[in-house]
Short mmCIF file of C-alpha atoms and ligand atoms in Angstrom, two decimals:
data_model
loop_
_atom_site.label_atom_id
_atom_site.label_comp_id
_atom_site.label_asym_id
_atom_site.label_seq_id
_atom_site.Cartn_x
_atom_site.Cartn_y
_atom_site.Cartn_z
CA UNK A 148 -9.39 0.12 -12.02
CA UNK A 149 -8.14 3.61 -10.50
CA UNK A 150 -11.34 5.88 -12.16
CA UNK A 151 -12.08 9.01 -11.09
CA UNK A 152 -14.60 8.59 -8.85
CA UNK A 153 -11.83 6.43 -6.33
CA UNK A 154 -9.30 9.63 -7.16
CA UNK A 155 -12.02 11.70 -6.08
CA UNK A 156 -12.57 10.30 -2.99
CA UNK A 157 -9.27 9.87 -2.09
CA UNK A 158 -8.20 13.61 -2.54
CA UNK A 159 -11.53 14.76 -0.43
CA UNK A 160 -10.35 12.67 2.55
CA UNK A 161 -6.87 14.24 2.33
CA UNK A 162 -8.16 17.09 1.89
CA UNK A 163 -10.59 16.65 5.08
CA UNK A 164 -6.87 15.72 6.80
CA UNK A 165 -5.07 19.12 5.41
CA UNK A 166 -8.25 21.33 6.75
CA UNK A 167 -8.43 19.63 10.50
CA UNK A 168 -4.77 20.76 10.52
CA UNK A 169 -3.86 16.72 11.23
CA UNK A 170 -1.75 16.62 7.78
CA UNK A 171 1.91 15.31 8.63
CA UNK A 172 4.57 16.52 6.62
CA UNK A 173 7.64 14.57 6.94
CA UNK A 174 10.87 17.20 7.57
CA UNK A 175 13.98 15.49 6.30
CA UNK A 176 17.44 15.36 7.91
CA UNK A 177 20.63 15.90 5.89
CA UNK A 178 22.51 14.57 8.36
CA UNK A 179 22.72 11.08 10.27
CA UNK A 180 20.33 11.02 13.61
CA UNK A 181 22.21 12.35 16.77
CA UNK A 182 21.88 15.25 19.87
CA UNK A 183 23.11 17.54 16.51
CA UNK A 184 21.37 17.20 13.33
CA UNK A 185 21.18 19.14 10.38
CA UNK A 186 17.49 19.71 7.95
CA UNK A 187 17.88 21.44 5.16
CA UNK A 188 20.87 24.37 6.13
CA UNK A 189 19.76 24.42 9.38
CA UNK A 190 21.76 22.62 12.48
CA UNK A 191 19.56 21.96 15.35
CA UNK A 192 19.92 20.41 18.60
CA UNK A 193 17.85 17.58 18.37
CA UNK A 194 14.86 16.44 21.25
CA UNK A 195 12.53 14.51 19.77
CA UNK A 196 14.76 11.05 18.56
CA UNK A 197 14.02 8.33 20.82
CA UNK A 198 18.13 8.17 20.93
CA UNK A 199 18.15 7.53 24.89
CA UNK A 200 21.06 6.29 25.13
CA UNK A 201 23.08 7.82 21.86
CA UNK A 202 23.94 4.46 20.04
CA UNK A 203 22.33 5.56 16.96
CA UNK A 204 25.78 6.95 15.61
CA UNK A 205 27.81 5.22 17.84
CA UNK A 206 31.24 4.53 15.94
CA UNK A 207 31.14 0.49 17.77
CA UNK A 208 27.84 0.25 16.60
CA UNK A 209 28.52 1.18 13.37
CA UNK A 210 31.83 -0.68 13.14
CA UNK A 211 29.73 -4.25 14.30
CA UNK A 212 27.06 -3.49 11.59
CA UNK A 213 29.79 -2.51 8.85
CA UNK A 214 31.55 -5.86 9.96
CA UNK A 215 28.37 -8.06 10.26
CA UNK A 216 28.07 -6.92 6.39
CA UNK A 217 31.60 -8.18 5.49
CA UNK A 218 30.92 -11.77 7.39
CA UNK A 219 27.22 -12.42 6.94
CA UNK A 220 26.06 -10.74 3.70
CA UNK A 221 23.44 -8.00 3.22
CA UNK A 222 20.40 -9.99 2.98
CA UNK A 223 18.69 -13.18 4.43
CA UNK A 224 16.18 -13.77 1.44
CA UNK A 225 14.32 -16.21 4.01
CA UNK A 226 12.31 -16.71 6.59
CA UNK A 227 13.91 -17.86 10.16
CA UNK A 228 12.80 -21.55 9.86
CA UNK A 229 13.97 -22.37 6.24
CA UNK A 230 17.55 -20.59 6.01
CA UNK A 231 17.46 -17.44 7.83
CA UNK A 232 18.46 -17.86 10.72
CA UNK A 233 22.55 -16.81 11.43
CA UNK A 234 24.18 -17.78 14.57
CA UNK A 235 24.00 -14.19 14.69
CA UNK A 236 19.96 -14.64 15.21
CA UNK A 237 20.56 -17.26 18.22
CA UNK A 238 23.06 -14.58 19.88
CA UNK A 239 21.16 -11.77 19.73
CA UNK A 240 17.77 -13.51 21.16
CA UNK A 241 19.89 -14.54 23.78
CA UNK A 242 21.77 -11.85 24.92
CA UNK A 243 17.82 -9.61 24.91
CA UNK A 244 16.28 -12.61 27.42
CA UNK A 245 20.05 -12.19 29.56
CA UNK A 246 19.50 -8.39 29.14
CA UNK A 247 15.82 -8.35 30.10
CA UNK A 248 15.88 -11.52 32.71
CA UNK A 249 13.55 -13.76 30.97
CA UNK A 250 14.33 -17.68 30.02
CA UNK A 251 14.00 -16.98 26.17
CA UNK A 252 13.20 -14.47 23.38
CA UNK A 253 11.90 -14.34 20.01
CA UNK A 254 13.16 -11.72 17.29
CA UNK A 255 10.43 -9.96 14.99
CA UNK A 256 11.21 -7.32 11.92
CA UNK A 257 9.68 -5.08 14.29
CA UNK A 258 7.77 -4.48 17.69
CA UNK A 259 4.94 -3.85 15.93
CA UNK A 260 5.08 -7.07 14.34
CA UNK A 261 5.80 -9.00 17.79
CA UNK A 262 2.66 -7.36 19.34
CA UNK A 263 0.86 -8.13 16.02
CA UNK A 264 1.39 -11.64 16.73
CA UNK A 265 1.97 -12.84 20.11
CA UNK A 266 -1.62 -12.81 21.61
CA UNK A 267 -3.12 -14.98 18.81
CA UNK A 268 -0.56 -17.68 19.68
CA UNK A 269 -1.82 -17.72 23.55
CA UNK A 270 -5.42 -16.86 23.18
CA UNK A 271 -8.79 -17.92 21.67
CA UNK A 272 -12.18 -17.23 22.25
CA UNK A 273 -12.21 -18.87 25.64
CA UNK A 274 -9.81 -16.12 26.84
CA UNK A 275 -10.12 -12.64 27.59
CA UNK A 276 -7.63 -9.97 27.53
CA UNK A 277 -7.74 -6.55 29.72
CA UNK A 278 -5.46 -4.15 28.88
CA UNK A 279 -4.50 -0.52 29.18
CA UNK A 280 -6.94 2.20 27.07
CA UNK A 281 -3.90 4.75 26.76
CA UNK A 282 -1.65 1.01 25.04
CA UNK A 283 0.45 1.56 21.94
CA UNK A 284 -1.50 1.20 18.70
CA UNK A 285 0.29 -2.01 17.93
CA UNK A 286 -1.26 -4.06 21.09
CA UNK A 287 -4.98 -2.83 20.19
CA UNK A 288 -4.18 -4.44 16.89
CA UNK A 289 -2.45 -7.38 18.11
CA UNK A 290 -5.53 -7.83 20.09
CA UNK A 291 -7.87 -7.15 17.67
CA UNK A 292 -6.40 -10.64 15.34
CA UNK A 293 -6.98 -12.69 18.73
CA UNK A 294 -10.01 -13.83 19.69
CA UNK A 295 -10.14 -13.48 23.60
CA UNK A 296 -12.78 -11.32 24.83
CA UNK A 297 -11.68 -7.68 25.52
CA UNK A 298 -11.42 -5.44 28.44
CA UNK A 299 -10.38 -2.10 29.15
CA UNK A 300 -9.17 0.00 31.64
CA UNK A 301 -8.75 3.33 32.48
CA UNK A 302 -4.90 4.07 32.36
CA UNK A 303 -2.81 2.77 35.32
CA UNK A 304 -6.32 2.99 37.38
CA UNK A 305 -6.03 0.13 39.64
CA UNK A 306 -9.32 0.58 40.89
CA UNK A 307 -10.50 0.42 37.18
CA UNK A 308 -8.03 -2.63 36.70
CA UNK A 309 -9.81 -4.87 39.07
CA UNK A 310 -12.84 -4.08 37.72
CA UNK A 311 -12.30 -5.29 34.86
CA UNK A 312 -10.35 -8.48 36.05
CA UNK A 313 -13.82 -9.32 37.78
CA UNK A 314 -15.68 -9.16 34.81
CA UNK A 315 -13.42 -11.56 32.97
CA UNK A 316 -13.35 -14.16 35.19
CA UNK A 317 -17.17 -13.83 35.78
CA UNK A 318 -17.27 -14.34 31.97
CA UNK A 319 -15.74 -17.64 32.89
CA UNK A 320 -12.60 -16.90 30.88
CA UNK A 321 -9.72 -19.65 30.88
CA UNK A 322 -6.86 -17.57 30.56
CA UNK A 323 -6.53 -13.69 31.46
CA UNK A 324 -3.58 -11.51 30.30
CA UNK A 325 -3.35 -7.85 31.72
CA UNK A 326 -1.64 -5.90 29.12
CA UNK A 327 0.09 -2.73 29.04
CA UNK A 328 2.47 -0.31 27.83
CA UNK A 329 5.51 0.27 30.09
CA UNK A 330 6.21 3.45 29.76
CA UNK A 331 3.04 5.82 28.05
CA UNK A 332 4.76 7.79 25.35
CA UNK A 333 2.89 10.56 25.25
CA UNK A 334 2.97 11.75 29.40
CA UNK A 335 6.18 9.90 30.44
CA UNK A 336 4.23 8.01 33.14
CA UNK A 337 5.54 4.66 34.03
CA UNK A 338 2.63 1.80 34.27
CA UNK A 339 2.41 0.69 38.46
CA UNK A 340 3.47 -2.58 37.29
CA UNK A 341 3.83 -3.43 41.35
CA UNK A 342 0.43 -3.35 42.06
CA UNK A 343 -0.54 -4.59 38.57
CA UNK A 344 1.10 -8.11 39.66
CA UNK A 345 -0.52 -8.02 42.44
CA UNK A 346 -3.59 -7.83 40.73
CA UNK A 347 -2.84 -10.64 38.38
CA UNK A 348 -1.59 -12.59 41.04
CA UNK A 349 -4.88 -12.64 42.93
CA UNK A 350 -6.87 -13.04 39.73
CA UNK A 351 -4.49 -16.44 38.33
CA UNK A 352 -4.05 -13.46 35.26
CA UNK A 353 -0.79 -13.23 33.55
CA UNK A 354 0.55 -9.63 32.40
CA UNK A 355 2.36 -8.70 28.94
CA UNK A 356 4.59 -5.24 28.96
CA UNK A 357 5.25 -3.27 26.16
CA UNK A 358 8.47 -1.75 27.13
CA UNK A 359 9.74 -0.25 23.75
CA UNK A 360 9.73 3.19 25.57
CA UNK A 361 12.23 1.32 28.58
CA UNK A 362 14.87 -1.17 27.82
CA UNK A 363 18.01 -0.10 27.15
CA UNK A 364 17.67 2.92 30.20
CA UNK A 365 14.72 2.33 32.61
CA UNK A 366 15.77 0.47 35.40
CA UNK A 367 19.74 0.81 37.22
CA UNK A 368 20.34 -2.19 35.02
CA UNK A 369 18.77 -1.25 31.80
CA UNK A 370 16.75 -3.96 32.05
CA UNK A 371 13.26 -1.48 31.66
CA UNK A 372 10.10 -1.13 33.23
CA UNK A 373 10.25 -4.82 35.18
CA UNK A 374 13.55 -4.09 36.78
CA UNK A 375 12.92 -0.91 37.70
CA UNK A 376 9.85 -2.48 39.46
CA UNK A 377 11.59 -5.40 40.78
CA UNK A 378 8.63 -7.26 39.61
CA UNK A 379 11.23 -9.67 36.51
CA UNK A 380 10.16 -12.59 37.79
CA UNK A 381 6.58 -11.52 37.83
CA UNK A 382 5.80 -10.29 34.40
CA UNK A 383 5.41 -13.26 31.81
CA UNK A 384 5.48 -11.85 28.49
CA UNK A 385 7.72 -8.58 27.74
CA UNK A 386 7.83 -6.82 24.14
CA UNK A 387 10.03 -4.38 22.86
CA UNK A 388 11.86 -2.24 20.41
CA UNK A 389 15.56 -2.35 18.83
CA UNK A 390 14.50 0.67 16.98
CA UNK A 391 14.41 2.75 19.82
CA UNK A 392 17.77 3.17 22.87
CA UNK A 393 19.33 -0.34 21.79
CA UNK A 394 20.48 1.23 18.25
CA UNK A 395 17.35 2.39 16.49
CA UNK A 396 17.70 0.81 13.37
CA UNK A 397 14.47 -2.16 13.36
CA UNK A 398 13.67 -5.47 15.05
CA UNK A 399 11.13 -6.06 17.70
CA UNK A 400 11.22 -8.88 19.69
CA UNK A 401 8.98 -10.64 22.62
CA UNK A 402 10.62 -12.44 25.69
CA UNK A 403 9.39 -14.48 28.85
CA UNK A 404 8.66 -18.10 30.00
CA UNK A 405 10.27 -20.55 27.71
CA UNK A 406 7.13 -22.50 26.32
CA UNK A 407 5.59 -19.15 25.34
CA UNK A 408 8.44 -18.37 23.20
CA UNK A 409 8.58 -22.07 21.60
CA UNK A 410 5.16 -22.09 20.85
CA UNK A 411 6.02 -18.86 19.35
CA UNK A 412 8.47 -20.12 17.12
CA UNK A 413 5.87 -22.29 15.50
CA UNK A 414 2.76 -20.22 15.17
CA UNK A 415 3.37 -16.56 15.19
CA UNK A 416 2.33 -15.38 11.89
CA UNK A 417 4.82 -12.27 11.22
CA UNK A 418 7.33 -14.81 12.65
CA UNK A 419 6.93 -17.53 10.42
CA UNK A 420 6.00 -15.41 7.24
CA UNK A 421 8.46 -12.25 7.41
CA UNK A 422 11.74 -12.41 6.41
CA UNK A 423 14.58 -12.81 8.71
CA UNK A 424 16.15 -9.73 10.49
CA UNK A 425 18.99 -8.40 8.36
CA UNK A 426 22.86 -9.54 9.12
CA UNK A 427 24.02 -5.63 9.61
CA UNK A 428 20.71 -4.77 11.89
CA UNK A 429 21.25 -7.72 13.91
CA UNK A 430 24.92 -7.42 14.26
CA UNK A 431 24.68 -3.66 15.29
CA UNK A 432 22.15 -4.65 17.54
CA UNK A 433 23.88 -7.15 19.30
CA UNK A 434 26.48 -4.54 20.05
CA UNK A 435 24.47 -2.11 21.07
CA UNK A 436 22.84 -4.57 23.63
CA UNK A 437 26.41 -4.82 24.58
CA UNK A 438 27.13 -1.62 25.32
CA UNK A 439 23.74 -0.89 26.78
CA UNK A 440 24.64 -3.71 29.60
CA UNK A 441 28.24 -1.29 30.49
CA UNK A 442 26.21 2.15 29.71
CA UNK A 443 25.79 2.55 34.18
CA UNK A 444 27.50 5.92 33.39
CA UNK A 445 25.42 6.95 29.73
CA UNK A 446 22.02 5.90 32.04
CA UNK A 447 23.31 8.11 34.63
CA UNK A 448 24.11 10.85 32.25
CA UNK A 449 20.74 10.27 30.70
CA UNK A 450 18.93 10.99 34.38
CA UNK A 451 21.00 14.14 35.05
CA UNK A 452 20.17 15.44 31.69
CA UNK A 453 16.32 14.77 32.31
CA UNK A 454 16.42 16.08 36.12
CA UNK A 455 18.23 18.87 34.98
CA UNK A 456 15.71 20.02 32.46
CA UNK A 457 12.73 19.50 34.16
CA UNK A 458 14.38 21.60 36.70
CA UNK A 459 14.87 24.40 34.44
CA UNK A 460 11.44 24.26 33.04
CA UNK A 461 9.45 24.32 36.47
CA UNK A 462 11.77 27.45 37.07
CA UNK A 463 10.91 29.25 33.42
CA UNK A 464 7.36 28.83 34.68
CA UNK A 465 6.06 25.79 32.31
CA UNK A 466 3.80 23.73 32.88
CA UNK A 467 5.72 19.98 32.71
CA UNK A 468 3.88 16.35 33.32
CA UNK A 469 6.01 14.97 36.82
CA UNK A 470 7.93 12.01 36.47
CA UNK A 471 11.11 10.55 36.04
CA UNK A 472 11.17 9.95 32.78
CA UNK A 473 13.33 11.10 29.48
CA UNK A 474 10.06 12.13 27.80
CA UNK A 475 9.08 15.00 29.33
CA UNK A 476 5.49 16.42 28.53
CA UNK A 477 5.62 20.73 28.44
CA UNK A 478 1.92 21.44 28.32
CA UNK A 479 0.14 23.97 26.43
CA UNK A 480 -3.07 23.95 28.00
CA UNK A 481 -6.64 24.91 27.19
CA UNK A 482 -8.65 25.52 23.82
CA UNK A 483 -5.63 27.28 21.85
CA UNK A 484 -3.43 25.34 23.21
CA UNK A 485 -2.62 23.49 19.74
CA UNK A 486 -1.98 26.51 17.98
CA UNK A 487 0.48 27.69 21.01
CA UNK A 488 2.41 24.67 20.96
CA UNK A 489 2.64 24.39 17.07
CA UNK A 490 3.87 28.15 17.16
CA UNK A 491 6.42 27.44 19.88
CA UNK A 492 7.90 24.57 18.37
CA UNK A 493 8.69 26.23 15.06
CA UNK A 494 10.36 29.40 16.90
CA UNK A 495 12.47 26.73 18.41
CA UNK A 496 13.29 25.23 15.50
CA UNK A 497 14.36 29.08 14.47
CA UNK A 498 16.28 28.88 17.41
CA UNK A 499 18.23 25.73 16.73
CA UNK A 500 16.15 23.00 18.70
CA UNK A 501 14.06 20.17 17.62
CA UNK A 502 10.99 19.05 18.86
CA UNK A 503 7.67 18.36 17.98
CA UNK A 504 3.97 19.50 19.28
CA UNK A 505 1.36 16.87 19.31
CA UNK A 506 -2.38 17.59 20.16
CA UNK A 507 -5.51 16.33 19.37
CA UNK A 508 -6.27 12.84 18.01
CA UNK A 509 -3.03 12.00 19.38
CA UNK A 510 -3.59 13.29 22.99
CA UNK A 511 -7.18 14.72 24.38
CA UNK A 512 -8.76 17.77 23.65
CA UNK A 513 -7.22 20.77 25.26
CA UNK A 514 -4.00 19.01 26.41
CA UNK A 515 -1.47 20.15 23.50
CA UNK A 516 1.87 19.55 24.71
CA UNK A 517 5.63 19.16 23.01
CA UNK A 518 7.19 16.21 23.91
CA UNK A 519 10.59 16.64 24.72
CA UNK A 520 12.75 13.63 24.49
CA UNK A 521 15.94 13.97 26.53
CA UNK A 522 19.22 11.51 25.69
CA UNK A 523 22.66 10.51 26.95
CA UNK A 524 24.13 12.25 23.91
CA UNK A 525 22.75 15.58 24.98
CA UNK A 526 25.35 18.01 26.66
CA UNK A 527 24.41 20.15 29.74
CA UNK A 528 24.99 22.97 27.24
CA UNK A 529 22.89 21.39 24.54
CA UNK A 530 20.53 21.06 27.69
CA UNK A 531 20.56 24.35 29.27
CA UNK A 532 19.98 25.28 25.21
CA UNK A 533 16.60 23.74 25.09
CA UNK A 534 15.01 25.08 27.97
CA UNK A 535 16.21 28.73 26.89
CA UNK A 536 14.55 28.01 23.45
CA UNK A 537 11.30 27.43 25.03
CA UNK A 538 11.33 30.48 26.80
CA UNK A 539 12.65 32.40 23.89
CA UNK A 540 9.90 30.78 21.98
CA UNK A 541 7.33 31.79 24.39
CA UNK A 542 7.93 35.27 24.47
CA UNK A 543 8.03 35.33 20.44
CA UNK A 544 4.48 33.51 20.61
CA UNK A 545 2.73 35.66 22.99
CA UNK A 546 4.16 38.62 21.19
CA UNK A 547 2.70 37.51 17.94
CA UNK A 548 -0.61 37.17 19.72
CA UNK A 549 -0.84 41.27 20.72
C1 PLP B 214 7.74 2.37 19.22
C2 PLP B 214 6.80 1.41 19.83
C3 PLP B 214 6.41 0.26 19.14
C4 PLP B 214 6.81 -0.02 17.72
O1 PLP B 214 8.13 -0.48 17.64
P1 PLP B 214 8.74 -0.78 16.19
O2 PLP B 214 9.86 -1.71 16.47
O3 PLP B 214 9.17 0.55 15.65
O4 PLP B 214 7.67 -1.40 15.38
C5 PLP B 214 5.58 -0.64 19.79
N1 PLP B 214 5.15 -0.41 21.05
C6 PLP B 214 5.49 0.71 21.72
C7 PLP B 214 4.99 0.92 23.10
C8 PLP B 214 6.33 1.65 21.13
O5 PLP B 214 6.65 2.76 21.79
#
């Protein structure tokens, strides 16, 4: 029963949220998601879609979903292993392991639902599982419903790394999986994964990527964080996004060694009791794979956009996170740093460019920042645009402040 003591409650923690400032409001587009939006009356140029590579509105894709519809139906109304699973299914977990070099994959509703259940499927209590402190939220709670002992490191610390690799295996662990993001959303940086299977091949560990923030663009292939690496035939387990370059609309998926994917197929709980991905997601999907595998030009596009705006920020004086990366970190530095960001961001919007400011709980204490997420679709105009925005934003800001 909902009495008022629960309602109570319930208001004082959101009002606890509202007064921290951590209350997210969500601003809705009147327009589909592309470089050029439009919220509310306004038209923006938008920075902060994880639309590397521009498929999101991309007439084929579109077109393949739109016929998938036609030919398979809206809905699955089943899980894989009773009826739901399409030929459709089979060719799109094939063409990710072809895409991603790994003998097999597995499709989920979403990543979060692959990392939710791939490391209770390879891991009990006799395990132990060292991973990442900066990992997405969906691997600490994919690791959290296993039972393998836990480790963490500090992020990409080697040092740190083997550390922790030595305390496993002096807690007499049977397996060991290193485990980490391939790309950290919030700086940009790209995990060492090199010297990371190095580690786990002197240790007998094996190492899981999360490379949602990759495939589709990371690598001169596409093929993400592994490629890029040269390390495909040394990583085991890879997870990852369809929601993010390869389309954005859902579906997660995890690939690698065959038997880990068939033992997959008959124990992973969000596999075997979620519903089957939907005909129009999985048909876009597959095309958008497609295209991702010819897109040597949309990557390259995609690098001279991001090169080209880190450029201009270093020159406007900004403070930007190096790397190499289409997330690009502008810092706002220091103990007002969250207001500054916040402050800048909405000028920009003023100014016709999207992008958000995060700060703390999502990133440390005094290391505000707006992430600026660069894509294929983006013009050198709608570039150029952005960076002048941030210094017409900045001058606005410190002017309010005298
Ligand atoms: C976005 C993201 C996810 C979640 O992917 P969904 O398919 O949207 O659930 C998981 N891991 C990482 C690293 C991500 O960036």
């Amino acid at each position: 029963m909902y009495d008022e003591a629960l309602r109570a409650d319930l208001r004082a923690t959101l009002a606890e949220i509202e007064e921290a400032g951590l209350y997210k409001r969500e601003r809705e587009l009147s327009s589909a998601q592309a470089a050029h939006i439009t919220t509310g009356q306004t038209e923006a140029l938008n920075f902060c879609a994880n639309n590397y590579l521009g498929l999101a509105d991309h007439p084929d894709v579109k077109a393949a979903a739109a016929a998938a519809l036609d030919e398979w139906g809206f809905g699955m109304a089943s899980v894989r292993f009773i009826c739901g699973t399409q030929e459709l299914h089979t060719r799109l977990e094939r063409a990710i392991a072809d895409f991603v070099g790994t003998d097999d994959s597995i499709l989920y509703g979403s990543c979060f639902d692959a990392n939710g259940g791939v490391f209770e499927v390879l891991l009990d209590e006799r395990d132990a599982v060292v991973s990442d402190e900066l990992n997405h939220a969906s691997l600490i709670d994919g690791i959290r419903l296993c039972k393998a002992r836990r480790f963490r490191y500090r992020n990409a610390d080697m040092s740190d790394l083997r550390a922790q690799l030595e305390s496993a295996r002096d807690g007499g662990a049977r397996r060991v999986m290193i485990v980490t993001d391939g790309v950290f959303s919030m700086d940009g940086h790209l995990a060492p994964l090199a010297e990371i299977c190095d580690l786990s091949e002197e240790f007998g560990a094996l190492v899981l990527v999360d490379d949602s923030h990759a495939v589709g663009f990371v690598g001169p292939g596409g093929g993400g964080t592994p490629e890029h690496f040269g390390v495909q035939d040394r990583v085991d387990l890879l997870t990852g996004t369809l929601g993010k370059a390869l389309g954005g609309a859902s579906g997660g998926y995890v690939a690698g060694r065959q038997e880990m994917v068939d033992l997959l197929r008959q124990r992973s709980r969000p596999y075997l009791f979620s519903n089957a991905v939907a005909p129009t997601v999985a048909g876009g999907s597959l095309k958008a794979l497609e295209i991702a595998v010819g897109s040597t030009q949309a990557r390259e596009q995609l690098r001279t956009n991001t090169t080209l705006f880190r450029e201009l920020m270093a020159e406007a004086g900004f403070e930007v996170l190096p790397g190499e990366h289409p997330i690009t970190a502008v810092m706002f530095p220091g103990p007002d740093g969250a207001r500054r960001a916040a402050e800048v961001a909405d000028a920009m919007l003023r100014e016709g460019v999207y992008v958000i400011a995060f700060s703390y709980p999502v990133v440390p204490h005094g290391r505000a920042r707006i992430r600026v997420q660069l894509s294929a679709a983006h013009s050198e105009a709608d570039v150029r645009a952005c960076a002048d925005a941030f210094v017409a934003a900045r001058a606005l800001s410190i002017e309010g402040v005298r």
